[in-house]
mmCIF file with all atom_site columns, C-alpha atoms and ligand atoms in Angstrom:
data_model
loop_
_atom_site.group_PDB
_atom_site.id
_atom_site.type_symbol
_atom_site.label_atom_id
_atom_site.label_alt_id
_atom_site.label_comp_id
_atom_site.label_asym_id
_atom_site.label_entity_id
_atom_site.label_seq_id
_atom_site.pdbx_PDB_ins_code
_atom_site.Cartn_x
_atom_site.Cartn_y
_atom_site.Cartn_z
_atom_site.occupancy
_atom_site.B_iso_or_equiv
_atom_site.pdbx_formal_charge
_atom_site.auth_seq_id
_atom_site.auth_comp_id
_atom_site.auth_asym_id
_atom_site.auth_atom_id
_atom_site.pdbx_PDB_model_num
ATOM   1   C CA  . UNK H 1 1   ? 30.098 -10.735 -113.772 1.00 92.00 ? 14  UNK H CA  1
ATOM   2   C CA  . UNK H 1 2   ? 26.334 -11.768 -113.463 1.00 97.00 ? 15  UNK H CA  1
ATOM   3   C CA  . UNK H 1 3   ? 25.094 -12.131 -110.106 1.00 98.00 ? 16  UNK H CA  1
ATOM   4   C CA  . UNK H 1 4   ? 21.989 -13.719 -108.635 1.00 98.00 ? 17  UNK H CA  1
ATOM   5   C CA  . UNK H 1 5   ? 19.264 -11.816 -106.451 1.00 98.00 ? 18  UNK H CA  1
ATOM   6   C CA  . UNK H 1 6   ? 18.105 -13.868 -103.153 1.00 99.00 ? 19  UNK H CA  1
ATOM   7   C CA  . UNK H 1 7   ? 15.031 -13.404 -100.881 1.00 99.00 ? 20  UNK H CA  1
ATOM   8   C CA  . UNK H 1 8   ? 15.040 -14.176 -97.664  1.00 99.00 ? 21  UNK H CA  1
ATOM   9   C CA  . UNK H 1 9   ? 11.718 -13.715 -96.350  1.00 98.00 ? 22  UNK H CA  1
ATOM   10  C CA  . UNK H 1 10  ? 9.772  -15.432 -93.398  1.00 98.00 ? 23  UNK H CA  1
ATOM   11  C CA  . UNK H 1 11  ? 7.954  -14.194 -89.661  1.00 98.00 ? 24  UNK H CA  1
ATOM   12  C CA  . UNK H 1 12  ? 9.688  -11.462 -88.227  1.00 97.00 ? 25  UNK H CA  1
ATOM   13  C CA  . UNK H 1 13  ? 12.014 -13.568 -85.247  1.00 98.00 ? 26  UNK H CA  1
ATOM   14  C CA  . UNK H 1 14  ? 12.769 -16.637 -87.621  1.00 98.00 ? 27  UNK H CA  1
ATOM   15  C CA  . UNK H 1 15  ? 16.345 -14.857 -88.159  1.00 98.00 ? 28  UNK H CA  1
ATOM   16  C CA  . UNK H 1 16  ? 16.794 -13.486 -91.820  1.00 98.00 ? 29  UNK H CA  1
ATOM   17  C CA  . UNK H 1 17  ? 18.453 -10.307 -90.571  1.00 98.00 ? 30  UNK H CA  1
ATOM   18  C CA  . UNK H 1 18  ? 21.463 -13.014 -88.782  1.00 98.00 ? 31  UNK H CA  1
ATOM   19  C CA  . UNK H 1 19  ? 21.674 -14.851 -92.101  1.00 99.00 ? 32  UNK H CA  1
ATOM   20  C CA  . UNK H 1 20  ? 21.199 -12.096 -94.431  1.00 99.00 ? 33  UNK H CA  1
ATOM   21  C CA  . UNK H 1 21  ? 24.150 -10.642 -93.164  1.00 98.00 ? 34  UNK H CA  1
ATOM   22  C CA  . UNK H 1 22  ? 26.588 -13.364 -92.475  1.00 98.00 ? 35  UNK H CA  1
ATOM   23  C CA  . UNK H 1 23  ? 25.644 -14.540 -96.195  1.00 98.00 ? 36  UNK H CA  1
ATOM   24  C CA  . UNK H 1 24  ? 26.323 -11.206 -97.352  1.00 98.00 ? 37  UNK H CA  1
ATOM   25  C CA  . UNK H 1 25  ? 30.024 -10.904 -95.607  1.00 98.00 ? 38  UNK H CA  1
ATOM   26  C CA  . UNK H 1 26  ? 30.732 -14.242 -96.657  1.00 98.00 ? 39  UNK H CA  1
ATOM   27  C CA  . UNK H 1 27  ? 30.022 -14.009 -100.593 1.00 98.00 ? 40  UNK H CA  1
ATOM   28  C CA  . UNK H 1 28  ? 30.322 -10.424 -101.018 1.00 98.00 ? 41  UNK H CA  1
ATOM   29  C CA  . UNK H 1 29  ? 26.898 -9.809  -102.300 1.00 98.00 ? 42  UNK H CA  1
ATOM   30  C CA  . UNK H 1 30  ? 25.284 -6.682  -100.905 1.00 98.00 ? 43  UNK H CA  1
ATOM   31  C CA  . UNK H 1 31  ? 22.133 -7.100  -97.899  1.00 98.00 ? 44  UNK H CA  1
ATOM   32  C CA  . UNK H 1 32  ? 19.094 -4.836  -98.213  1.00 98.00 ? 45  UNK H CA  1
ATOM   33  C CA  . UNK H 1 33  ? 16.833 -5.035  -94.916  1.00 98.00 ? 46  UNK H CA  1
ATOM   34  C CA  . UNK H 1 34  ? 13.425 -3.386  -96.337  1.00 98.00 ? 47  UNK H CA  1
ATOM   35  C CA  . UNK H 1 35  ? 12.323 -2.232  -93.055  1.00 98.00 ? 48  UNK H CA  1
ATOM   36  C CA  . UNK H 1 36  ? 15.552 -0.429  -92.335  1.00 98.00 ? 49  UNK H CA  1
ATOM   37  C CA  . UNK H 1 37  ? 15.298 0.723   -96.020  1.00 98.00 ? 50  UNK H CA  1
ATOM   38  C CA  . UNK H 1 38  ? 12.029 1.991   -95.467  1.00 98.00 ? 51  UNK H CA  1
ATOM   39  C CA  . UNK H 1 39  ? 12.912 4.079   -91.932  1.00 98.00 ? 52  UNK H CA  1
ATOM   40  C CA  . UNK H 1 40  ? 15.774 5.727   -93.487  1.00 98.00 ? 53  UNK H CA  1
ATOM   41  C CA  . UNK H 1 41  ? 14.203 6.823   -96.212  1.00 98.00 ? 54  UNK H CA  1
ATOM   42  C CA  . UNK H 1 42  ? 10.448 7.531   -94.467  1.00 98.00 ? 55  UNK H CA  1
ATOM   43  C CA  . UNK H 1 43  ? 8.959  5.061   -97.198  1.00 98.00 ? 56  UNK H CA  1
ATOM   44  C CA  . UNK H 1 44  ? 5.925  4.756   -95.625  1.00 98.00 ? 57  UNK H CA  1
ATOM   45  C CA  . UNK H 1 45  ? 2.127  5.960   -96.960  1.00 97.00 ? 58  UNK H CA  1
ATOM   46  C CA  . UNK H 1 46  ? 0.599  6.198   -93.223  1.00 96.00 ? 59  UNK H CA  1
ATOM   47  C CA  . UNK H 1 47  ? -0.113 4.499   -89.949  1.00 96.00 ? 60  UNK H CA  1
ATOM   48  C CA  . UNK H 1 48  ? -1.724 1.536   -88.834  1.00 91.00 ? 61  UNK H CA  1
ATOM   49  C CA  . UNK H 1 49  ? -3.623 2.139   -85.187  1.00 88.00 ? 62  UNK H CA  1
ATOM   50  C CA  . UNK H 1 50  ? -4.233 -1.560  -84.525  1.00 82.00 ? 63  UNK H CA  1
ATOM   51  C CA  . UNK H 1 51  ? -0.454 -2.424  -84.919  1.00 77.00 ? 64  UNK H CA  1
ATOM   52  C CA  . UNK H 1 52  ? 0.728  0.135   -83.861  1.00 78.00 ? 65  UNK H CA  1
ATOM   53  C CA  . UNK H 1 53  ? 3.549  0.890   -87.124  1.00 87.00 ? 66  UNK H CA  1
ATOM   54  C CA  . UNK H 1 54  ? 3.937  2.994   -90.368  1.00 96.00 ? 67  UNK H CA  1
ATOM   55  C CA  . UNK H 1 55  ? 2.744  1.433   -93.259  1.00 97.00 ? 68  UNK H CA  1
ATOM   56  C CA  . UNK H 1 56  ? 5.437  0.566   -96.078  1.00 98.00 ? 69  UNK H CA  1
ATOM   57  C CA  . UNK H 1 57  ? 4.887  2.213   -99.093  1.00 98.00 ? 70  UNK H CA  1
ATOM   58  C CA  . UNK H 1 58  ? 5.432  -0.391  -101.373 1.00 98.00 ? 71  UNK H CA  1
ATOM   59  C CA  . UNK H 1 59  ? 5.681  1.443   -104.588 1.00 98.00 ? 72  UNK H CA  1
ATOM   60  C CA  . UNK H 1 60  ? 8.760  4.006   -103.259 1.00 98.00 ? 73  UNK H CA  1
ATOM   61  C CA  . UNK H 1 61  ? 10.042 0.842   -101.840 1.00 98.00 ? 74  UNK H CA  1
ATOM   62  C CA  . UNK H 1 62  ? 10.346 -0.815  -105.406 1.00 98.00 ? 75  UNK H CA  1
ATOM   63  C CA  . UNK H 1 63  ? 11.126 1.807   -107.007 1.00 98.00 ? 76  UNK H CA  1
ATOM   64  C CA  . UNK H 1 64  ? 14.409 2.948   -104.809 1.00 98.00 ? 77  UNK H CA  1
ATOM   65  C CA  . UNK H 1 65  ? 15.059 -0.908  -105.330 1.00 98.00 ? 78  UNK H CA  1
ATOM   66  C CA  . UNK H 1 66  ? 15.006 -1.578  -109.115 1.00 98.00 ? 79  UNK H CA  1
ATOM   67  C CA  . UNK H 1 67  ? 18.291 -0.347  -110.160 1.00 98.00 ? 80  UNK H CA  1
ATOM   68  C CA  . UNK H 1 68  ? 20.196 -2.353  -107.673 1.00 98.00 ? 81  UNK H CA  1
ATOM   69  C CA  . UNK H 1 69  ? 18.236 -4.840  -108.026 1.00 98.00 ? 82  UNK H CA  1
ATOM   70  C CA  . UNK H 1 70  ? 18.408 -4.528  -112.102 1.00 98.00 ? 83  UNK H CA  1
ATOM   71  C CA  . UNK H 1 71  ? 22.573 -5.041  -111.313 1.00 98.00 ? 84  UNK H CA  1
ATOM   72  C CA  . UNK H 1 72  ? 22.253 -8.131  -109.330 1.00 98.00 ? 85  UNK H CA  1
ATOM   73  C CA  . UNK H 1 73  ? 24.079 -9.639  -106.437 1.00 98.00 ? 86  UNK H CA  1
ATOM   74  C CA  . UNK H 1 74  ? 22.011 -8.580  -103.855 1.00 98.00 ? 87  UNK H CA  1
ATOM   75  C CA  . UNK H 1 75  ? 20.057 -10.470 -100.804 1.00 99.00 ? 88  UNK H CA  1
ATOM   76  C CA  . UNK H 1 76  ? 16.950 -8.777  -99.993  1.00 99.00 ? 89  UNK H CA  1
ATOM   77  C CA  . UNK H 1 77  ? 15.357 -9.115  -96.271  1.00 98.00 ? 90  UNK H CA  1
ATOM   78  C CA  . UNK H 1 78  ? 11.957 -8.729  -95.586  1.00 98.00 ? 91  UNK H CA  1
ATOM   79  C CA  . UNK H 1 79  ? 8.937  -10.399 -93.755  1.00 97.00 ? 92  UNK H CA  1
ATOM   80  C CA  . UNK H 1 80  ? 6.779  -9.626  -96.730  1.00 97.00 ? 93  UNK H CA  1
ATOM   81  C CA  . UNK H 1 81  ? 7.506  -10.552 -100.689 1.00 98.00 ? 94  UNK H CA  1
ATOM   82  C CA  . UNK H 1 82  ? 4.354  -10.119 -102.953 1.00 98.00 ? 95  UNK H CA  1
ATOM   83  C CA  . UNK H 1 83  ? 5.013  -6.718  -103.659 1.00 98.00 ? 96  UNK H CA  1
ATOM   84  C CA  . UNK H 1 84  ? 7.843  -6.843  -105.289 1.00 98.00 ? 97  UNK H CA  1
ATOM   85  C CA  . UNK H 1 85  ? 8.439  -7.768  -108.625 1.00 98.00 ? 98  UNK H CA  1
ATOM   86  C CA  . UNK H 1 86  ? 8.859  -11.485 -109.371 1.00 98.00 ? 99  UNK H CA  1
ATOM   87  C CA  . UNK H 1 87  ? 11.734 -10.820 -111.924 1.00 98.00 ? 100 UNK H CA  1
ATOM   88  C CA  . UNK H 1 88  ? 14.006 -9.420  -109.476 1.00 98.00 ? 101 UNK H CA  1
ATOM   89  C CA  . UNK H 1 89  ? 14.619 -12.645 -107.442 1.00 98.00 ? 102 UNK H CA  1
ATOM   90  C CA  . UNK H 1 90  ? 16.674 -15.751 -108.811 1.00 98.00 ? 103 UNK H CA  1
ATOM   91  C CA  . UNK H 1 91  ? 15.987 -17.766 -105.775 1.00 98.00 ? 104 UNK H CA  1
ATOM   92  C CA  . UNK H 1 92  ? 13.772 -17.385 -102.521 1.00 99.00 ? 105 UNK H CA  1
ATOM   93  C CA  . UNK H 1 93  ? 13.566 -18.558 -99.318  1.00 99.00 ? 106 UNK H CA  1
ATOM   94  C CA  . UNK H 1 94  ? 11.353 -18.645 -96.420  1.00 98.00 ? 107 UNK H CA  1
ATOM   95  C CA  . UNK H 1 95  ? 13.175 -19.153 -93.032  1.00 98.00 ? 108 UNK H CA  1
ATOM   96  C CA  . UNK H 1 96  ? 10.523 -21.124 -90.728  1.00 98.00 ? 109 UNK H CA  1
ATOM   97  C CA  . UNK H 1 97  ? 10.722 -21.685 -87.095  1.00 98.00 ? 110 UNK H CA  1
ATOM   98  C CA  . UNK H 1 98  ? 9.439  -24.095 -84.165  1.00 98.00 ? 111 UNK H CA  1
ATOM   99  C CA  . UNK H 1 99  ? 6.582  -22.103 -82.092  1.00 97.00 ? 112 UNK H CA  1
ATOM   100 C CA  . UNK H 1 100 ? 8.520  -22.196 -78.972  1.00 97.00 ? 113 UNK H CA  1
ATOM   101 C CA  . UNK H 1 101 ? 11.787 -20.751 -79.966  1.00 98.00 ? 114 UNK H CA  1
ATOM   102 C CA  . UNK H 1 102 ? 10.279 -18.568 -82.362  1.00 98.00 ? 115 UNK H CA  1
ATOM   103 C CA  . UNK H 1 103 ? 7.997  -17.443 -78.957  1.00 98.00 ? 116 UNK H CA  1
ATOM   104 C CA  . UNK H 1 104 ? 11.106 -16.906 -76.870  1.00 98.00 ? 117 UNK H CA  1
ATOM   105 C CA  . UNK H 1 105 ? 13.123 -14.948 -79.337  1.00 98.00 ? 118 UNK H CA  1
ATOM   106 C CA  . UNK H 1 106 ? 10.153 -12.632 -79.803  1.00 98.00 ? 119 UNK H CA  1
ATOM   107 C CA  . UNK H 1 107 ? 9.607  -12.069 -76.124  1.00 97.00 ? 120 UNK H CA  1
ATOM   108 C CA  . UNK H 1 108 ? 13.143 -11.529 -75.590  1.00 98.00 ? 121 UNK H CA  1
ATOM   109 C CA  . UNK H 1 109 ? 12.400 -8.571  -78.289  1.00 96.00 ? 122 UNK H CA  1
ATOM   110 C CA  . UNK H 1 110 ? 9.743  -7.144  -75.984  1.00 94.00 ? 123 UNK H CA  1
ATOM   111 C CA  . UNK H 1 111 ? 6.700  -8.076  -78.199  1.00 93.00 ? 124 UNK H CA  1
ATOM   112 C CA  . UNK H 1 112 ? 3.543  -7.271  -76.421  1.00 90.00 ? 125 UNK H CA  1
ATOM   113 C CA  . UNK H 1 113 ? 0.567  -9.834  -75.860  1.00 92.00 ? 126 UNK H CA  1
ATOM   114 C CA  . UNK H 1 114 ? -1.164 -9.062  -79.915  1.00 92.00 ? 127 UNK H CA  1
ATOM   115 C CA  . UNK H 1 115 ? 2.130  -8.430  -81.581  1.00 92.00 ? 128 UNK H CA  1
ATOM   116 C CA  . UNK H 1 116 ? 3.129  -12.346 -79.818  1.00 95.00 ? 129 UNK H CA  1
ATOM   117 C CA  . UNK H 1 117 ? -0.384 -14.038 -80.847  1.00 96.00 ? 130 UNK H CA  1
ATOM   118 C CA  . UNK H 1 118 ? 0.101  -12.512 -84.164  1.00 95.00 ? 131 UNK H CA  1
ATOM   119 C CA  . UNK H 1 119 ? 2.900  -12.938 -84.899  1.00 96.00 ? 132 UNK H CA  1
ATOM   120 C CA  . UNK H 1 120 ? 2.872  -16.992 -83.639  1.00 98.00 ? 133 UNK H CA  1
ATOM   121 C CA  . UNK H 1 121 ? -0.039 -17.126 -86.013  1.00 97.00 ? 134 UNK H CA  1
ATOM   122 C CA  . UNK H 1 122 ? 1.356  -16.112 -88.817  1.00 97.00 ? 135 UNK H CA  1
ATOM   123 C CA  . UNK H 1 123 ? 4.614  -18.557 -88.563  1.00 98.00 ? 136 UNK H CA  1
ATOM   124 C CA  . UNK H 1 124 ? 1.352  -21.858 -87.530  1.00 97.00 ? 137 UNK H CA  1
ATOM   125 C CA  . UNK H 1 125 ? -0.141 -20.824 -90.244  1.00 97.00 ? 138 UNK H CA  1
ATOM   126 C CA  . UNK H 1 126 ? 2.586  -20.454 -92.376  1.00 98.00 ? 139 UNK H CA  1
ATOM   127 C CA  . UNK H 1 127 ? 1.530  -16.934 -93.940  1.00 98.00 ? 140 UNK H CA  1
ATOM   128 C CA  . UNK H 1 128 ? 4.735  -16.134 -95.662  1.00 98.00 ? 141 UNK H CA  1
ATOM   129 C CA  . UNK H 1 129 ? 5.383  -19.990 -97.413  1.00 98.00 ? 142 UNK H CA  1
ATOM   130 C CA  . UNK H 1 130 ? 1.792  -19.489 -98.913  1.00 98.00 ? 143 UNK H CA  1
ATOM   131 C CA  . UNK H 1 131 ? 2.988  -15.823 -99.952  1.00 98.00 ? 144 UNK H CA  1
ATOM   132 C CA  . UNK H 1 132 ? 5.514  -16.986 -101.433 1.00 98.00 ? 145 UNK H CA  1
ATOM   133 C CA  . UNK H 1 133 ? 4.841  -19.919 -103.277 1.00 98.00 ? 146 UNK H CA  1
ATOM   134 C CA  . UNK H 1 134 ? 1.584  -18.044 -105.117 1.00 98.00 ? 147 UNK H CA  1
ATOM   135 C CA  . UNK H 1 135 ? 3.957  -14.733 -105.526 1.00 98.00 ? 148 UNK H CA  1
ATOM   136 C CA  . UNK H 1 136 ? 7.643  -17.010 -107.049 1.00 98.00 ? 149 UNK H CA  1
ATOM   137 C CA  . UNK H 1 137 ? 7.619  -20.240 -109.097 1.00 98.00 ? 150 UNK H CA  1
ATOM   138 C CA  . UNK H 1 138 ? 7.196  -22.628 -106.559 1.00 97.00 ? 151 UNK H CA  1
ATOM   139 C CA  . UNK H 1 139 ? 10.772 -24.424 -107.855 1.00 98.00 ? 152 UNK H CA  1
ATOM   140 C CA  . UNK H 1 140 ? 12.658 -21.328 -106.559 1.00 98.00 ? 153 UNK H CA  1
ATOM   141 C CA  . UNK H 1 141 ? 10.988 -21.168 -103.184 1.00 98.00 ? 154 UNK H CA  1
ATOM   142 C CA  . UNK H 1 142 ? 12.788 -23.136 -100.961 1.00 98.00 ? 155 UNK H CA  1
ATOM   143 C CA  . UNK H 1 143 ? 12.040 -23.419 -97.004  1.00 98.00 ? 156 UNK H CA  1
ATOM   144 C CA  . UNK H 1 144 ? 15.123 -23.414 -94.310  1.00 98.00 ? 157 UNK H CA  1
ATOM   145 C CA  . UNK H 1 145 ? 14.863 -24.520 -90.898  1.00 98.00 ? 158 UNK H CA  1
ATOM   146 C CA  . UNK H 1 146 ? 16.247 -21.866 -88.650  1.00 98.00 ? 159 UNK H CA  1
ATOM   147 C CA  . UNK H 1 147 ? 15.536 -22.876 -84.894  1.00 98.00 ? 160 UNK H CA  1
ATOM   148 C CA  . UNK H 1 148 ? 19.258 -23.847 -83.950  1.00 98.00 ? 161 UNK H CA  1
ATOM   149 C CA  . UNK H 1 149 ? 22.908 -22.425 -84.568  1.00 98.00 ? 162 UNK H CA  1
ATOM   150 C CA  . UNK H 1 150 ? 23.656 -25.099 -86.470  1.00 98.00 ? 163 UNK H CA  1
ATOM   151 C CA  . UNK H 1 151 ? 20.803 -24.406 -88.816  1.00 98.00 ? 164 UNK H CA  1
ATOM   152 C CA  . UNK H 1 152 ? 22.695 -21.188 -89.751  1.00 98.00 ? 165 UNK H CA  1
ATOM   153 C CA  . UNK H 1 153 ? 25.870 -22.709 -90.619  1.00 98.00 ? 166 UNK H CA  1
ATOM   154 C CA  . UNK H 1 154 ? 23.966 -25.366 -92.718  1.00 98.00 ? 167 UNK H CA  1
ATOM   155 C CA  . UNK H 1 155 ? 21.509 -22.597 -94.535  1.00 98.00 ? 168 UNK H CA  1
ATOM   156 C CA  . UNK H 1 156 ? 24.804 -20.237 -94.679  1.00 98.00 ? 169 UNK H CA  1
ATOM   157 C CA  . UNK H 1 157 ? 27.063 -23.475 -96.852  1.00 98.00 ? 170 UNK H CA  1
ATOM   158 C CA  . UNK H 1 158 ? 23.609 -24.478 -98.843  1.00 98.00 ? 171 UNK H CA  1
ATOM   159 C CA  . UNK H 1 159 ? 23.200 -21.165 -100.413 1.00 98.00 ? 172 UNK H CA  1
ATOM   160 C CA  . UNK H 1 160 ? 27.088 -20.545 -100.599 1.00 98.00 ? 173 UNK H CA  1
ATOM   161 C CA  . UNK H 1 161 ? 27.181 -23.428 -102.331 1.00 98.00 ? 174 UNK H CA  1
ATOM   162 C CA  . UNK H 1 162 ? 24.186 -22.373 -104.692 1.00 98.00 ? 175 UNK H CA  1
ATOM   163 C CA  . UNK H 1 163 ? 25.792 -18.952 -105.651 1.00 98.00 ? 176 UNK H CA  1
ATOM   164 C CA  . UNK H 1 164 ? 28.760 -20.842 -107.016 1.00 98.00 ? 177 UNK H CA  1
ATOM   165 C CA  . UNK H 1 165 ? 26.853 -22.663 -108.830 1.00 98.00 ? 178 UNK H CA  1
ATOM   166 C CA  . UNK H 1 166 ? 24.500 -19.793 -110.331 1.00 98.00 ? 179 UNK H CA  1
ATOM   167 C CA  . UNK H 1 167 ? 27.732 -17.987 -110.794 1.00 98.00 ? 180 UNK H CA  1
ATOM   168 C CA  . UNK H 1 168 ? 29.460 -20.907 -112.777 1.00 98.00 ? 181 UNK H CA  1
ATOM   169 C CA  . UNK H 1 169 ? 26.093 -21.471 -114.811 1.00 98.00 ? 182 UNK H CA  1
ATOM   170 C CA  . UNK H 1 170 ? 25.436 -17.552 -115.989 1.00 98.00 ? 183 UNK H CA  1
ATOM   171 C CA  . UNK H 1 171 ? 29.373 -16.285 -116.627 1.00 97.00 ? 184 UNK H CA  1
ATOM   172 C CA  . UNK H 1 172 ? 30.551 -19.172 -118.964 1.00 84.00 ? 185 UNK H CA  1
HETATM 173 P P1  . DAT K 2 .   ? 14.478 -11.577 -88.354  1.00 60.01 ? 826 DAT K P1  1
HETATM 174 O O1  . DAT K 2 .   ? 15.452 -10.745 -89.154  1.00 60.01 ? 826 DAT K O1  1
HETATM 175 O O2  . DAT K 2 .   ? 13.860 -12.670 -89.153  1.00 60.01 ? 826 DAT K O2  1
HETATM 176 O O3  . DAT K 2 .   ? 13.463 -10.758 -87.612  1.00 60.01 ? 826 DAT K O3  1
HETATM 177 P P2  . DAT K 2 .   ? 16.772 -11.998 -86.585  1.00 60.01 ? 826 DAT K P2  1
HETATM 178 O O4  . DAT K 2 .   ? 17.859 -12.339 -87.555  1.00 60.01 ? 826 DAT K O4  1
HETATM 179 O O5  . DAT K 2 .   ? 16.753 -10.621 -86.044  1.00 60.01 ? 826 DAT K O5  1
HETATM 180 O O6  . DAT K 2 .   ? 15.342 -12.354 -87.227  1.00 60.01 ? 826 DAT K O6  1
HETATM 181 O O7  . DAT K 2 .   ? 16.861 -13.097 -85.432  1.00 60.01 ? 826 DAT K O7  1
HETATM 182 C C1  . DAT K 2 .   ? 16.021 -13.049 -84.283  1.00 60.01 ? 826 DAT K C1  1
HETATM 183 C C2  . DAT K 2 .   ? 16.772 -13.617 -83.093  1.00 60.01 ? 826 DAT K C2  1
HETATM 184 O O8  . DAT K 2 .   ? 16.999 -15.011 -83.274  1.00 60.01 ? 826 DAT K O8  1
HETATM 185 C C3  . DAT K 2 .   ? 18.144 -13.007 -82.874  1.00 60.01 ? 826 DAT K C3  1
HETATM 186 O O9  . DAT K 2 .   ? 18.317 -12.875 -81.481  1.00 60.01 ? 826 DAT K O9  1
HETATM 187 C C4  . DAT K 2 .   ? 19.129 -14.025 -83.409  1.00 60.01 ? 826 DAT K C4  1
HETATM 188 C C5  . DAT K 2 .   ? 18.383 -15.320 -83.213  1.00 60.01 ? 826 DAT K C5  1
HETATM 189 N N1  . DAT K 2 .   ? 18.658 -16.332 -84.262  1.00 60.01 ? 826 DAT K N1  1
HETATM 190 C C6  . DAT K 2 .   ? 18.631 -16.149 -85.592  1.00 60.01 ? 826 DAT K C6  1
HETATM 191 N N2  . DAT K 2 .   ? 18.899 -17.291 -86.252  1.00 60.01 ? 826 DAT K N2  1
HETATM 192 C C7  . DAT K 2 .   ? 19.116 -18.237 -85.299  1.00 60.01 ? 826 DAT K C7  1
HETATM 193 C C8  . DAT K 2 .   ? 19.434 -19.627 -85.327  1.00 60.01 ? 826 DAT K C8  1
HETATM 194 N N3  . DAT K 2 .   ? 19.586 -20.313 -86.477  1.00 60.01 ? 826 DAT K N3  1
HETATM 195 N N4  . DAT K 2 .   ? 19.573 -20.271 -84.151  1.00 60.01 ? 826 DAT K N4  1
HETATM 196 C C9  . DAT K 2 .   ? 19.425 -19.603 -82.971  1.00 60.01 ? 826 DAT K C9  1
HETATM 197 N N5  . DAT K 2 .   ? 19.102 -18.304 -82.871  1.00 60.01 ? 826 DAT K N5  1
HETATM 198 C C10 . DAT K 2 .   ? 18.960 -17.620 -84.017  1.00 60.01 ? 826 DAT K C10 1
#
């Protein structure tokens, strides 16, 4: 049976890790988180002083990707998404969330002062949407509100709802 590839993607805090999975136990597709990819399998290509973390190396990443990927059925999770290639992914979508909440979760973390800021920036000025939308079709890039509980049930039915579909459309 064919099986379609998702992206969740957005600032690290906005809660693709929490939907990733529960979308993943609910329609039995598999969930790849890149950055726990990438520290299991030390894909990184060096060190960045000024933040303070290894550098993914995107090229290994992609690579120890493509077959799975090739198969389908699987939800990939990662704060980043112009690196990999845009054939892989049937549908994408970038979690957003309000500054406040998106502040509290990431203090609650233990974020210090520049990882905040930076972080804060990047959801205001909507980094990973504009990554996106110039690295997918923009009719496959889809944004999901994720500031509430509720929002996950809602985002969790939408794109249950949307696999059936894909499935339906691709195995008749
Ligand atoms: P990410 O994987 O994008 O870094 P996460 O899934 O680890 O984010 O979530 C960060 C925190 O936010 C975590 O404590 C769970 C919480 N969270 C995720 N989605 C939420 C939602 N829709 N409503 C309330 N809290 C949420």
């Amino acid at each position: 049976m064919l099986l379609p590839n998702i992206l969740l993607t957005g600032t690290p805090g906005v809660g693709k890790t929490t939907l990733g999975k529960e979308l993943a136990s609910r329609s039995g597709l598999k969930y790849i988180n890149v950055g726990d990819l990438a520290q299991e399998g030390q894909l990184y290509n060096g060190y960045d002083e000024e933040y303070d973390c290894p550098i993914l190396d995107e090229d290994r990443v992609v690579d120890e990707l493509e077959n799975q990927m090739r198969e389908g059925g699987t939800i990939v999770d990662y704060h980043g998404c112009d690196f990999f290639p845009e054939r892989w992914f049937h549908i994408v979508f970038v979690l957003r969330t309000d500054n406040s909440e998106l502040y509290k979760r990431l203090e609650t973390r233990g974020y210090g002062e520049k990882k905040l800021k930076d972080n804060i920036q990047c959801e205001i000025f909507q980094v990973l949407y504009e990554e996106a939308v110039a690295s997918y079709k923009e009719e496959i890039v889809h944004q999901l509100s994720s500031n509430k509980p509720e929002d996950l049930e809602d985002n969790i039915n939408q794109i249950l709802k949307w696999i059936e579909q894909w499935v339906k459309d691709h195995n008749t």
